XYZ file of N, CA, C and O in Angstrom:
640
model
N 0.203 -0.634 0.068
C -0.225 0.124 0.211
C 0.959 1.196 0.347
O 1.683 1.495 0.608
N 0.528 2.098 -0.699
C 1.259 3.085 -1.023
C 0.915 4.131 -0.007
O 0.488 4.243 1.195
N 1.703 5.448 0.225
C 1.369 7.187 0.672
C 0.540 7.173 0.727
O -0.713 7.431 1.672
N -0.222 7.564 -0.212
C -1.470 7.893 -0.897
C -2.604 7.109 -0.375
O -3.733 7.629 0.039
N -2.489 5.987 -1.014
C -3.638 4.754 0.096
C -4.285 4.978 1.450
O -4.547 4.352 1.861
N -2.740 5.013 2.354
C -2.847 4.703 3.483
C -2.967 5.708 4.359
O -4.256 5.945 5.238
N -2.739 7.100 3.719
C -3.257 8.724 3.569
C -4.844 8.347 3.530
O -5.557 8.683 4.292
N -5.437 8.039 2.419
C -7.065 7.874 1.717
C -7.846 7.384 3.030
O -9.076 7.405 3.915
N -7.273 5.904 3.740
C -7.560 5.271 4.566
C -7.814 5.719 5.466
O -8.965 5.589 6.380
N -6.787 6.445 6.433
C -7.042 7.490 7.115
C -7.925 8.133 7.428
O -8.222 8.251 9.107
N -7.883 8.813 6.184
C -8.434 9.723 6.355
C -10.417 9.325 6.472
O -11.361 9.912 7.143
N -10.272 8.524 5.993
C -12.036 7.277 5.883
C -12.199 7.159 7.429
O -13.514 7.272 8.099
N -11.038 6.837 7.857
C -11.313 6.147 9.341
C -11.686 7.273 10.306
O -12.598 7.506 10.920
N -10.607 8.892 10.269
C -10.911 9.769 10.998
C -12.697 10.350 10.560
O -13.461 10.625 11.396
N -12.901 10.173 9.277
C -14.511 10.196 8.404
C -15.711 9.866 9.342
O -16.932 10.295 10.021
N -15.417 8.917 9.774
C -16.436 7.213 10.119
C -16.568 8.392 11.660
O -17.687 7.779 11.711
N -15.403 7.888 12.470
C -15.384 8.385 13.548
C -16.089 9.638 13.523
O -16.932 9.730 14.656
N -15.723 10.875 12.987
C -16.592 11.593 12.910
C -17.944 11.895 12.509
O -19.060 12.417 13.778
N -18.583 10.863 12.000
C -19.599 10.864 11.272
C -20.418 10.419 12.746
O -21.792 10.953 13.237
N -19.572 9.243 13.276
C -20.429 8.476 14.780
C -20.667 9.261 15.407
O -21.598 9.635 16.149
N -19.860 10.118 15.695
C -19.512 11.171 17.596
C -20.522 12.250 16.942
O -21.108 12.625 17.971
N -20.856 12.896 15.997
C -21.801 13.463 15.383
C -23.367 13.091 15.603
O -23.947 13.563 16.417
N -23.764 11.607 15.152
C -24.596 11.096 15.630
C -25.175 11.287 16.731
O -26.229 11.005 17.219
N -24.162 10.731 17.932
C -24.003 10.648 18.889
C -24.683 11.822 19.767
O -25.561 12.002 20.233
N -23.741 12.898 19.652
C -24.428 14.241 19.820
C -25.541 14.997 19.856
O -26.477 15.043 20.417
N -26.166 14.149 18.286
C -27.623 14.316 17.365
C -28.220 13.350 19.127
O -29.258 14.812 19.144
N -27.992 12.532 18.710
C -29.020 11.350 19.282
C -29.730 12.305 20.891
O -30.346 12.095 21.256
N -28.461 12.003 21.576
C -28.129 12.482 22.911
C -28.679 13.989 23.254
O -29.647 14.421 24.011
N -28.516 15.341 22.028
C -29.274 16.114 21.877
C -30.977 16.308 21.952
O -31.607 16.619 22.694
N -31.375 15.441 20.843
C -32.981 15.059 21.068
C -33.306 14.504 21.870
O -34.592 14.737 22.505
N -32.605 13.435 23.077
C -32.872 13.023 24.226
C -33.377 13.666 25.484
O -33.934 14.019 25.668
N -32.186 14.608 25.527
C -32.330 15.393 26.438
C -33.467 16.611 26.131
O -34.070 17.071 27.022
N -33.710 16.938 24.934
C -35.017 18.078 24.987
C -35.834 17.184 25.124
O -36.592 17.876 25.393
N -36.264 16.258 24.582
C -37.698 15.600 24.943
C -37.221 14.984 26.652
O -38.840 15.584 27.267
N -36.275 15.259 26.907
C -36.376 15.188 28.505
C -37.089 16.692 29.480
O -37.738 16.955 30.225
N -36.158 17.719 28.714
C -36.550 18.608 29.596
C -38.230 18.671 29.175
O -38.770 19.680 29.503
N -39.010 18.770 27.612
C -39.981 19.192 27.484
C -40.815 18.147 28.106
O -42.115 18.863 28.458
N -41.072 16.860 28.803
C -41.911 16.059 29.221
C -41.125 15.095 30.007
O -40.631 13.639 29.616
N -40.374 15.394 31.719
C -39.841 14.384 32.446
C -40.733 12.806 32.272
O -39.674 12.119 32.072
N -41.590 12.957 32.329
C -42.399 11.542 32.596
C -42.224 10.724 31.243
O -42.847 10.007 31.044
N -42.218 11.165 30.497
C -42.051 10.251 29.227
C -41.063 9.338 29.348
O -40.656 8.062 28.558
N -39.742 9.736 30.090
C -39.061 8.502 30.162
C -39.051 7.692 31.431
O -37.685 6.622 32.351
N -40.602 7.876 32.079
C -40.648 7.243 33.944
C -41.474 5.988 32.801
O -42.587 5.772 32.386
N -40.836 4.549 33.300
C -41.182 2.794 33.424
C -42.038 2.813 34.273
O -41.698 1.972 35.350
N -42.818 2.807 34.241
C -44.121 2.286 35.546
C -45.374 0.909 34.752
O -46.032 0.992 35.302
N -44.945 0.360 33.367
C -45.747 -0.734 33.286
C -46.735 -0.111 32.184
O -46.823 1.078 31.629
N -47.921 -1.105 32.718
C -48.946 -0.966 31.775
C -49.732 0.100 32.113
O -51.445 0.149 31.743
N -49.965 0.437 33.406
C -50.402 1.666 33.746
C -51.329 2.859 32.859
O -49.847 3.318 32.636
N -52.692 3.192 32.652
C -52.340 3.861 31.856
C -51.835 5.653 32.689
O -52.159 5.669 33.985
N -51.583 6.679 31.749
C -51.085 7.905 32.645
C -52.682 8.265 32.895
O -52.768 9.230 31.658
N -52.335 8.606 34.358
C -53.847 9.596 34.347
C -53.517 10.690 34.545
O -54.519 11.520 35.829
N -52.582 11.288 35.133
C -51.939 12.432 35.514
C -52.397 13.399 34.409
O -52.634 13.530 33.146
N -52.737 15.038 35.134
C -53.510 15.806 34.499
C -52.146 17.164 33.959
O -51.080 16.994 35.313
N -52.225 17.053 32.692
C -50.999 18.096 32.221
C -50.979 19.521 33.133
O -52.182 19.838 32.491
N -49.958 19.426 33.127
C -49.680 21.126 34.107
C -50.852 20.848 35.755
O -50.184 21.776 36.424
N -50.731 19.870 35.885
C -50.967 19.829 37.528
C -49.547 18.895 38.655
O -49.875 18.040 38.195
N -48.975 19.726 38.972
C -48.252 19.229 39.725
C -47.976 19.454 41.282
O -47.267 18.140 42.137
N -49.451 19.492 41.764
C -49.690 19.478 42.949
C -49.392 21.076 43.874
O -49.757 20.613 44.712
N -48.193 21.371 43.605
C -48.013 22.526 44.003
C -48.890 23.538 44.336
O -49.009 24.232 45.670
N -50.574 23.512 43.450
C -51.133 24.690 43.103
C -52.337 24.577 44.843
O -53.186 24.942 45.114
N -52.078 22.886 45.146
C -52.775 22.707 46.151
C -52.203 23.489 47.324
O -53.196 24.152 48.489
N -50.933 23.947 47.701
C -50.480 24.683 48.821
C -50.199 26.126 48.237
O -49.973 26.788 49.132
N -51.270 26.565 47.617
C -50.804 27.967 46.460
C -51.164 29.143 47.916
O -50.830 30.113 47.634
N -52.927 28.901 48.045
C -52.882 29.949 49.641
C -53.714 28.690 50.361
O -54.829 29.222 51.327
N -52.335 28.111 50.831
C -53.048 27.183 52.329
C -52.446 28.506 53.560
O -51.951 29.181 53.514
N -53.342 28.207 54.662
C -53.172 28.990 55.473
C -53.054 28.241 56.549
O -53.898 27.008 57.075
N -51.839 28.710 57.515
C -51.405 27.239 58.176
C -51.508 28.661 59.724
O -50.686 29.394 59.906
N -51.881 27.895 60.775
C -52.233 28.871 62.089
C -52.339 30.604 61.715
O -52.050 31.319 62.708
N -53.340 30.316 61.289
C -53.408 31.886 60.915
C -52.729 32.990 59.762
O -52.482 33.913 59.838
N -52.234 32.401 59.398
C -50.381 32.904 58.606
C -50.861 32.123 56.901
O -50.736 30.821 56.980
N -50.859 33.053 56.292
C -51.385 32.471 54.724
C -49.432 32.236 54.517
O -48.832 33.177 54.081
N -49.133 31.307 53.748
C -47.819 30.349 53.736
C -46.983 31.259 52.725
O -46.202 31.792 52.509
N -47.485 31.463 51.639
C -46.926 31.788 50.863
C -46.338 33.247 50.958
O -45.896 33.573 50.062
N -47.236 34.441 51.418
C -47.321 35.654 51.887
C -46.373 35.687 53.304
O -45.772 36.609 53.599
N -46.751 35.397 54.318
C -46.625 35.502 55.317
C -47.647 36.620 55.922
O -47.598 37.243 57.146
N -48.631 36.532 55.484
C -50.018 37.677 55.640
C -51.030 37.690 56.717
O -50.836 35.898 56.796
N -51.511 38.070 57.832
C -52.153 37.066 58.552
C -53.415 36.929 57.803
O -54.220 37.336 57.099
N -53.911 35.876 58.520
C -55.750 35.179 57.677
C -56.480 36.540 58.298
O -56.332 36.602 59.181
N -57.077 36.883 57.293
C -58.617 37.846 58.327
C -59.361 38.142 56.573
O -59.144 37.508 55.550
N -60.222 38.710 56.629
C -61.492 39.234 56.269
C -60.289 40.919 54.721
O -59.845 40.939 55.573
N -60.601 40.248 53.854
C -59.706 41.052 53.134
C -58.337 40.156 52.128
O -57.531 40.976 51.844
N -58.157 39.174 52.807
C -56.660 38.395 52.561
C -56.259 38.855 51.327
O -55.149 39.018 50.461
N -57.523 38.048 50.341
C -56.673 37.663 49.199
C -56.511 38.876 48.022
O -56.660 39.230 47.191
N -57.679 39.762 48.432
C -57.910 40.836 47.825
C -56.170 41.903 47.914
O -56.003 42.625 47.054
N -55.938 41.659 49.405
C -54.250 42.470 49.506
C -53.148 41.717 48.490
O -52.736 42.316 47.926
N -53.467 40.064 48.529
C -52.399 39.700 48.009
C -52.877 40.130 47.131
O -51.604 40.084 46.226
N -53.409 39.941 45.916
C -53.939 40.132 44.855
C -53.766 41.615 43.968
O -52.847 41.576 43.027
N -53.689 42.591 45.257
C -53.247 43.500 44.765
C -52.072 44.479 44.922
O -51.084 45.323 44.701
N -51.704 43.970 46.156
C -50.248 44.366 46.649
C -48.995 43.266 45.704
O -47.649 44.349 46.033
N -49.008 42.443 46.536
C -47.705 41.574 46.042
C -47.750 41.490 44.052
O -46.314 40.931 43.735
N -48.524 42.188 43.708
C -48.248 42.140 42.365
C -46.863 43.330 42.441
O -45.967 42.369 40.769
N -46.822 43.898 42.597
C -45.753 45.194 43.102
C -44.046 44.828 43.790
O -43.278 45.296 43.433
N -44.526 44.497 45.079
C -43.643 44.213 46.145
C -44.118 42.631 46.734
O -45.341 42.496 46.858
N -43.030 42.891 47.506
C -43.157 41.863 48.737
C -44.129 41.387 50.095
O -43.984 42.960 49.888
N -44.995 40.748 49.906
C -45.967 40.671 51.265
C -45.247 41.239 52.620
O -45.466 42.383 53.564
N -43.997 41.492 52.504
C -42.668 42.128 53.739
C -42.131 43.215 53.823
O -42.677 43.809 54.852
N -42.907 43.760 52.940
C -42.772 45.046 52.553
C -44.039 45.864 53.665
O -43.888 47.200 53.941
N -45.658 45.283 53.123
C -46.344 45.511 53.813
C -46.274 44.931 55.178
O -46.960 46.077 55.976
N -46.062 44.064 54.909
C -46.021 43.380 57.072
C -45.185 44.645 58.189
O -45.422 45.138 58.902
N -43.726 44.690 57.417
C -42.982 46.005 58.047
C -43.513 47.258 58.160
O -42.683 48.314 59.049
N -44.183 47.368 57.546
C -44.728 49.074 57.803
C -45.971 49.057 58.488
O -47.523 49.010 57.843
N -46.176 49.208 59.503
C -47.074 49.728 60.028
C -48.000 50.846 60.383
O -47.475 51.281 61.236
N -49.149 50.846 60.139
C -49.524 51.699 59.707
C -50.915 52.663 60.277
O -51.748 51.529 60.153
N -51.944 53.178 60.384
C -52.440 53.667 60.732
C -53.178 53.861 59.783
O -52.888 54.009 58.199
N -54.921 53.942 59.457
C -55.824 54.143 58.504
C -55.338 55.249 57.662
O -55.134 55.546 56.193
N -55.261 56.874 57.965
C -54.727 57.833 57.252
C -53.283 57.614 56.582
O -52.984 58.387 55.260
N -52.257 56.933 57.079
C -51.462 56.593 56.701
C -50.953 55.725 55.741
O -50.549 55.884 54.155
N -51.877 54.502 55.515
C -52.526 53.451 54.896
C -52.670 53.945 53.321
O -52.336 53.911 52.452
N -53.714 55.374 53.230
C -54.351 55.769 52.570
C -53.545 56.721 51.833
O -53.151 56.855 50.388
N -52.479 57.590 52.633
C -51.825 58.300 51.607
C -50.583 57.760 51.613
O -50.092 57.624 50.317
N -50.275 56.244 51.564
C -49.250 55.651 51.139
C -50.099 54.876 49.451
O -48.863 54.934 48.909
N -51.175 54.826 50.171
C -51.714 54.292 48.950
C -51.338 55.725 47.479
O -51.092 55.371 45.934
N -52.066 56.360 48.046
C -52.076 57.606 46.966
C -50.408 58.024 46.572
O -50.300 58.199 45.017
N -49.616 57.982 47.506
C -48.428 58.379 46.537
C -47.876 56.939 46.081
O -47.339 57.276 44.657
N -48.190 55.574 46.186
C -47.658 54.530 44.790
C -48.549 54.805 43.421
O -47.974 54.497 42.473
N -50.198 55.260 44.050
C -50.339 55.867 43.135
C -50.040 56.581 41.692
O -50.199 56.859 40.640
N -49.684 57.613 42.992
C -48.980 59.066 41.599
C -47.869 59.051 41.175
O -47.280 58.907 40.249
N -46.887 58.123 41.894
C -45.465 57.660 41.249
C -44.720 56.823 40.783
O -44.115 56.089 40.722
N -45.332 55.492 41.453
C -45.264 53.818 41.363
C -45.935 52.801 40.390
O -46.471 52.327 39.963
N -46.875 54.098 39.562
C -47.994 53.680 38.533
C -49.434 52.545 39.387
O -49.572 51.318 38.955
N -49.317 52.883 40.723
C -50.266 51.830 40.705
C -51.557 52.242 40.569
O -52.017 53.236 40.461
N -52.514 50.951 40.369
C -54.166 51.204 39.467
C -54.930 51.895 40.547
O -54.934 51.998 41.461
N -56.136 52.169 39.954
C -57.283 52.534 41.009
C -58.052 51.685 41.279
O -58.198 50.444 41.249
N -58.178 51.440 42.594
C -57.851 50.013 42.949
C -59.570 50.052 43.282
O -60.071 48.830 43.885
N -60.906 51.310 43.072
C -61.912 51.397 43.480
C -62.114 50.745 44.483
O -61.562 51.186 45.656
N -63.307 49.832 44.751
C -64.060 49.633 45.592
C -63.137 48.786 47.048
O -63.009 48.298 48.281
N -61.971 48.193 46.459
C -61.145 47.056 46.942
C -60.201 48.340 47.792
O -59.557 47.822 48.813
N -60.320 49.565 47.712
C -59.209 50.458 48.038
C -59.672 49.885 49.762
O -59.054 49.665 50.518
N -61.113 49.938 50.300
C -61.632 49.862 51.380
C -61.615 48.580 52.148
O -60.778 48.480 53.204
N -61.150 47.594 51.477
C -61.211 46.169 52.314
C -59.844 46.137 52.241
O -59.489 45.515 53.570
N -58.970 46.630 51.534
C -57.004 46.220 51.875
C -57.123 47.183 52.813
O -55.998 47.076 53.695
N -57.545 48.902 53.024
C -57.057 49.878 53.981
C -57.888 49.269 55.870
O -57.238 48.886 56.027
N -58.662 48.568 55.230
C -59.413 47.989 56.702
C -58.712 46.897 57.307
O -57.767 46.281 58.325
N -58.089 46.095 55.779
C -57.561 44.513 56.541
C -55.962 44.989 56.948
O -55.036 44.852 57.636
N -55.592 45.854 56.095
C -54.419 46.569 56.605
C -53.667 47.284 58.046
O -52.838 46.921 58.819
N -55.238 47.898 58.257
C -55.643 48.355 59.502
C -55.894 47.493 60.921
O -55.556 47.499 62.140
N -56.452 46.542 60.632
C -57.485 45.478 61.501
C -55.544 44.344 61.952
O -55.516 44.559 62.818
N -54.847 44.533 60.885
C -53.919 43.441 60.790
C -52.480 44.117 60.903
O -51.400 43.343 61.995
N -52.542 45.112 60.464
C -50.873 45.745 60.539
C -51.330 47.485 61.296
O -50.356 48.012 60.369
N -51.594 47.439 62.163
C -51.411 48.817 62.598
C -50.412 49.065 62.791
O -49.247 48.000 64.055
N -50.070 50.043 63.816
C -49.048 50.964 64.054
C -48.178 50.399 65.581
O -49.745 49.807 66.540
N -47.573 50.398 65.975
C -47.076 49.258 67.943
C -46.979 50.042 68.324
O -46.725 51.493 67.897
N -47.980 50.142 69.504
C -47.670 51.044 70.687
C -46.204 50.860 70.906
O -46.211 52.112 71.230
N -45.473 50.012 71.205
C -43.622 50.501 71.154
C -42.730 49.629 70.508
O -43.497 48.349 70.079
N -42.128 50.580 70.137
C -41.150 50.838 69.084
C -39.868 49.978 69.488
O -39.194 48.472 69.749
N -39.549 50.367 70.431
C -37.894 50.117 71.135
C -38.298 49.694 72.629
O -39.617 49.986 73.438
N -36.652 49.076 73.245
C -37.464 49.008 75.040
C -37.483 49.955 75.702
O -36.690 50.979 75.045
N -37.927 50.224 76.918
C -38.264 51.169 77.694
C -37.112 51.630 78.046
O -36.017 50.390 78.047
N -36.770 53.148 78.567
C -35.065 53.138 79.137
C -34.873 52.653 80.539
O -36.222 52.643 80.908
N -33.750 52.236 80.435
C -33.448 51.587 81.941
C -34.005 52.703 82.987
O -33.614 53.975 82.598
N -34.623 52.369 83.953
C -34.806 53.468 85.341
C -33.789 52.520 86.406
O -33.752 51.378 86.124
N -33.765 53.195 87.840
C -33.072 52.289 88.784
C -31.982 51.934 88.278
O -31.784 50.743 88.766
N -30.988 52.395 86.918
C -29.804 51.494 87.498
C -28.433 52.244 87.902
O -28.550 53.660 87.915
N -27.701 52.056 88.721
C -26.706 52.078 89.133
C -25.800 52.229 88.059
O -24.866 51.445 87.860
N -25.370 53.583 87.763
C -24.224 53.858 86.753
C -22.926 53.312 87.038
O -22.421 54.719 88.242
N -21.938 53.539 86.868
C -19.888 53.675 87.323
C -18.993 53.999 86.101
O -19.940 53.225 84.987
N -18.698 54.771 86.897
C -17.620 55.259 85.342
C -16.712 54.133 85.215
O -16.300 53.290 85.722
N -16.460 54.164 83.808
C -15.183 53.101 83.227
C -13.635 53.816 83.540
O -13.732 54.395 83.167
N -13.050 52.778 84.173
C -11.776 53.478 83.995
C -10.792 52.554 83.550
O -10.987 52.141 82.753
N -9.553 53.935 82.895
C -9.305 53.101 81.381
C -7.920 52.229 82.135
O -7.175 52.962 83.704
């Protein structure tokens, strides 16, 4: 076998390896995309029919669950108007922002007006009263913010 035939044979071998490698990469890609689109396609459960509803993962069951008086998804207290608050307030910011801002009715209304004027909050219509009542009832101003001042303490000077 001369050099030219030997070189052609090596090129053919290299080409065959390249074609097989490309086919494997393509096959792995198709399997990967199929798995990403529908992971259940690779579950081998035998002959049992697939009674699973597409898109229902069971997570919706706990979406608005309330335990011990707390709405689990948001942390809001359970009460009249809870879902109105969740639907209107948590579209733009977290529930924690609402919870930490304890205000009276006048201040809640002022805050809503500020959000409408500067943050593009929509007109709440009749929901505004429901929202404000919920917030005033469940998140009023705290009567005590910081601890009381220490009294009846014998202070001593620090010496160096």
